[in-house]
Coordinates of C-alpha atoms in Angstrom, one line a residue:
M1 CA -4.6 -23.4 19.0
S2 CA -2.5 -21.3 16.6
L3 CA -2.3 -23.2 13.2
L4 CA 0.5 -20.9 12.1
R5 CA 3.4 -19.6 14.4
V6 CA 6.0 -17.4 12.9
E7 CA 8.8 -16.6 15.6
Q8 CA 11.1 -13.8 15.2
L9 CA 12.1 -14.4 11.6
T10 CA 15.0 -12.4 10.3
H11 CA 16.3 -12.5 7.0
Y12 CA 19.2 -10.8 5.1
F13 CA 20.1 -10.9 1.3
G14 CA 23.8 -10.2 1.5
G15 CA 24.4 -7.1 3.5
L16 CA 20.8 -5.8 3.2
R17 CA 18.3 -6.6 5.9
A18 CA 15.0 -7.4 4.5
V19 CA 13.1 -8.7 7.4
H20 CA 13.9 -8.3 11.4
N21 CA 12.6 -10.1 14.1
F22 CA 9.2 -10.6 12.5
S23 CA 6.5 -12.7 14.5
L24 CA 2.9 -13.5 13.8
T25 CA 0.4 -15.9 14.8
I26 CA -2.7 -17.2 12.9
E27 CA -5.6 -19.1 14.1
A28 CA -7.3 -21.9 12.3
G29 CA -10.2 -20.5 10.1
R30 CA -9.3 -16.9 10.6
M31 CA -8.5 -14.1 8.2
H32 CA -5.5 -12.4 9.0
G33 CA -4.1 -9.2 7.0
L34 CA -0.4 -8.3 6.1
I35 CA 0.1 -4.7 5.3
G36 CA 2.8 -2.2 4.7
P37 CA 4.2 0.3 2.2
N38 CA 5.8 -0.8 -1.0
G39 CA 9.2 -2.7 -0.2
A40 CA 8.4 -3.2 3.4
G41 CA 9.2 -7.1 3.4
K42 CA 5.7 -8.6 2.9
T43 CA 6.5 -10.9 0.0
T44 CA 9.8 -11.9 1.5
I45 CA 7.9 -13.0 4.7
F46 CA 5.7 -15.1 2.4
N47 CA 8.7 -16.7 0.8
L48 CA 10.3 -17.6 4.3
I49 CA 7.1 -19.1 5.4
T50 CA 6.9 -21.2 2.3
G51 CA 10.4 -22.0 2.1
V52 CA 11.5 -20.1 -1.1
H53 CA 14.0 -18.6 1.1
A54 CA 15.8 -20.2 4.2
P55 CA 15.4 -17.5 7.2
T56 CA 18.7 -16.2 8.6
A57 CA 17.2 -16.6 11.8
G58 CA 13.9 -17.5 13.5
R59 CA 11.6 -20.3 12.9
V60 CA 8.1 -21.2 11.2
V61 CA 5.9 -23.7 13.1
F62 CA 2.8 -25.1 10.9
A63 CA 0.2 -27.2 12.6
G64 CA 2.4 -27.8 15.5
E65 CA 5.5 -29.0 13.3
E66 CA 8.6 -26.8 12.5
I67 CA 9.0 -26.1 9.0
T68 CA 11.8 -23.9 9.0
G69 CA 14.0 -24.5 5.9
L70 CA 12.0 -27.3 4.2
Q71 CA 11.6 -27.2 0.6
P72 CA 8.5 -25.3 -0.7
H73 CA 6.8 -28.6 -2.3
R74 CA 7.1 -30.3 1.3
I75 CA 5.6 -27.3 3.1
A76 CA 2.7 -27.2 0.4
A77 CA 2.1 -30.9 1.2
R78 CA 1.4 -30.4 4.7
G79 CA -1.3 -27.9 3.7
L80 CA 0.2 -24.5 3.4
G81 CA -0.9 -23.0 -0.1
R82 CA -0.3 -19.7 -1.7
T83 CA -0.7 -17.5 -4.6
F84 CA 1.9 -15.0 -6.3
Q85 CA 1.8 -11.4 -6.9
D86 CA 3.2 -12.1 -10.4
L87 CA 1.1 -15.0 -12.0
K88 CA 3.0 -18.2 -12.5
L89 CA 0.8 -19.8 -15.1
W90 CA 1.8 -22.0 -18.2
R91 CA 1.0 -20.5 -21.3
H92 CA -0.2 -23.6 -23.4
M93 CA -2.2 -25.4 -20.7
T94 CA -5.8 -25.4 -20.3
V95 CA -7.7 -23.6 -17.0
L96 CA -8.4 -27.9 -15.8
E97 CA -4.9 -29.0 -16.7
H98 CA -3.7 -26.1 -14.5
V99 CA -5.8 -27.2 -11.2
K100 CA -5.2 -30.9 -12.1
M101 CA -1.4 -30.4 -12.4
A102 CA -1.2 -28.9 -8.9
R103 CA -2.9 -32.2 -7.3
Y104 CA -0.5 -34.5 -9.3
A105 CA 2.4 -32.8 -7.2
T106 CA 1.2 -34.0 -4.1
I107 CA 0.5 -37.7 -5.3
G108 CA 3.0 -40.2 -6.0
Y109 CA 1.9 -42.8 -8.8
G110 CA 5.1 -44.4 -9.1
L111 CA 6.6 -45.6 -12.5
I112 CA 4.4 -48.6 -13.2
G113 CA 1.4 -46.7 -12.4
A114 CA 2.2 -43.5 -14.4
F115 CA 3.0 -45.6 -17.6
F116 CA 0.6 -48.5 -17.5
G117 CA -2.5 -47.0 -16.0
T118 CA -3.1 -49.3 -13.1
P119 CA -6.4 -49.4 -11.1
R120 CA -4.9 -47.0 -8.5
R121 CA -3.9 -44.6 -11.1
R122 CA -7.3 -44.7 -12.8
R123 CA -9.0 -44.3 -9.5
E124 CA -6.8 -41.0 -8.7
E125 CA -7.1 -39.6 -11.9
A126 CA -10.8 -39.7 -11.5
E127 CA -10.8 -38.1 -7.8
I128 CA -8.3 -35.4 -9.4
E129 CA -10.7 -34.6 -12.0
E130 CA -13.9 -34.4 -10.0
N131 CA -11.8 -32.3 -7.4
A132 CA -10.6 -29.9 -10.1
C133 CA -14.2 -29.5 -11.6
R134 CA -15.6 -28.9 -7.8
L135 CA -13.2 -26.2 -7.3
L136 CA -13.8 -24.6 -10.9
E137 CA -17.4 -24.4 -10.2
M138 CA -16.9 -22.7 -6.6
L139 CA -14.8 -20.1 -8.3
G140 CA -17.1 -19.7 -11.2
I141 CA -15.0 -20.6 -14.2
E142 CA -16.0 -24.0 -14.6
H143 CA -17.5 -23.2 -18.0
L144 CA -13.9 -22.1 -19.0
A145 CA -12.2 -25.4 -18.2
E146 CA -11.1 -26.4 -21.5
Q147 CA -9.9 -22.9 -22.5
V148 CA -5.9 -22.1 -22.6
V149 CA -5.5 -20.0 -19.7
T150 CA -3.4 -17.3 -21.3
N151 CA -6.5 -16.6 -23.7
L152 CA -8.5 -15.4 -20.8
P153 CA -8.9 -12.1 -18.8
Y154 CA -6.7 -11.1 -16.1
G155 CA -9.2 -11.4 -13.6
V156 CA -10.2 -14.9 -14.6
Q157 CA -6.4 -15.8 -14.7
R158 CA -6.4 -14.8 -11.1
R159 CA -8.9 -17.2 -10.2
V160 CA -7.2 -20.1 -11.9
E161 CA -4.2 -19.4 -9.6
M162 CA -6.4 -19.6 -6.6
A163 CA -8.0 -22.7 -7.7
R164 CA -4.5 -24.4 -8.3
A165 CA -3.6 -23.2 -4.8
L166 CA -6.9 -24.9 -3.4
A167 CA -6.1 -27.8 -5.5
L168 CA -3.2 -28.7 -2.7
D169 CA -6.1 -29.2 -0.2
P170 CA -4.4 -26.7 2.1
R171 CA -5.5 -25.5 5.8
L172 CA -3.8 -22.1 5.3
L173 CA -4.1 -20.0 2.0
L174 CA -1.5 -17.0 1.6
L175 CA -2.9 -14.4 -0.8
D176 CA -0.1 -12.2 -2.5
E177 CA -2.1 -9.2 -3.8
P178 CA -5.1 -11.0 -5.2
T179 CA -6.5 -8.1 -6.7
V180 CA -3.5 -6.3 -8.2
G181 CA -4.8 -5.1 -11.8
M182 CA -8.2 -5.8 -11.2
T183 CA -11.1 -3.7 -12.2
P184 CA -13.7 -2.5 -9.3
E185 CA -16.1 -5.1 -10.5
E186 CA -13.4 -7.7 -10.5
L187 CA -12.3 -6.6 -6.9
N188 CA -15.9 -7.0 -5.5
Q189 CA -16.0 -10.4 -7.0
M190 CA -12.9 -11.4 -5.5
M191 CA -13.8 -10.1 -2.0
E192 CA -16.8 -12.2 -2.2
L193 CA -14.8 -15.4 -3.4
I194 CA -12.1 -14.9 -0.6
R195 CA -15.3 -14.7 1.9
R196 CA -16.6 -18.0 0.5
I197 CA -13.3 -19.6 0.6
N198 CA -12.9 -18.7 4.3
G199 CA -16.4 -19.5 5.2
E200 CA -17.3 -22.6 3.3
L201 CA -14.0 -24.4 3.3
G202 CA -13.1 -23.1 6.7
L203 CA -9.5 -22.2 5.5
A204 CA -7.2 -19.9 7.3
I205 CA -6.1 -17.0 4.8
L206 CA -3.1 -14.9 5.3
L207 CA -3.8 -11.8 3.1
I208 CA -1.2 -9.3 1.4
E209 CA -3.3 -6.2 0.0
H210 CA -2.6 -2.4 -0.7
R211 CA -6.3 -1.8 -0.8
M212 CA -7.0 -0.9 2.6
K213 CA -10.7 -1.0 2.4
M214 CA -10.5 -4.5 1.4
V215 CA -8.3 -5.7 4.4
M216 CA -10.3 -3.8 6.9
E217 CA -13.4 -5.4 5.5
L218 CA -12.2 -9.1 5.5
C219 CA -9.8 -9.6 8.1
R220 CA -10.1 -9.8 11.9
H221 CA -6.5 -9.3 12.8
I222 CA -3.8 -7.2 10.9
S223 CA 0.0 -6.9 11.0
V224 CA 1.9 -3.9 9.7
V225 CA 5.6 -4.2 8.7
V226 CA 7.8 -1.3 7.4
F227 CA 11.2 -1.9 6.5
G228 CA 11.0 -5.5 7.5
D229 CA 9.9 -4.5 11.2
L230 CA 6.5 -5.4 12.7
I231 CA 5.4 -1.8 13.9
A232 CA 2.1 -2.7 14.8
E233 CA -0.6 -5.4 15.1
G234 CA -4.4 -5.8 16.2
A235 CA -7.9 -5.2 15.1
P236 CA -8.8 -3.1 12.0
A237 CA -10.2 -0.3 13.9
A238 CA -7.1 0.0 16.0
I239 CA -4.8 -0.2 13.2
Q240 CA -6.7 2.5 11.2
N241 CA -6.1 4.8 14.1
D242 CA -2.6 3.8 15.1
R243 CA -0.1 6.9 14.7
R244 CA 3.0 4.5 13.6
V245 CA 0.9 3.1 10.8
I246 CA -0.4 6.4 9.7
E247 CA 3.0 7.9 9.7
A248 CA 4.3 4.8 7.9
Y249 CA 1.8 5.4 5.1
L250 CA 1.7 9.4 5.1
G251 CA 4.9 10.4 6.4
K252 CA 5.6 12.1 9.7
D253 CA 5.9 15.6 8.6
T254 CA 2.2 15.1 7.0
V255 CA 1.0 13.7 10.3
A256 CA 2.1 16.7 12.2
T257 CA 0.5 19.2 10.1

């Protein structure tokens, strides 16, 4: 059974068509790549799936429920997490506070519990702290829990953002260029981390990434989008040899020579 079905999504910004009749299916526990040249519409597709934008046409079905047009926090609460191409971190918060804050967003304490520390509130607080520490350990940054996040290296900040997404306890994780700006060593570490998240937690992953070697190694299925249109999809070997994909990246004139 498919975990995510994207059906003929279309989106316009004013008179500009950003995405056109885009469809995608992701099975539970699978890693799926979404690639294409700069400006192809990849992040817009993420935004349509996660409720940042409401599509002009088409629909999104997650775990058998249509979520088209729902607010982002409602979609996240259903088990769909994401990271962003540009880091969305708070300047003066610690690593641990970032991860705990993400979990708070999914739990309603009520005013009495929030202000007076009811037994329920204390139990939930302990569970949130334990879960956050467990995620930081998995991502190899537990020793940085009390550090202010903006004082840390860029590669570590990327891990913090991933931990925050995982704190929502998602079934599907959308990663938008998680290795942008990383050194080769950080890249290898992130690849191994993504493998662990997929293998140990059983999460399905939809990955946007410009590093083709990484996508080909990690993903069993790949979709290629150009100017908002899906031009190819299939296994890595098929995508590597697809003339339409080669032309999209290198240009028709280059391929013809």
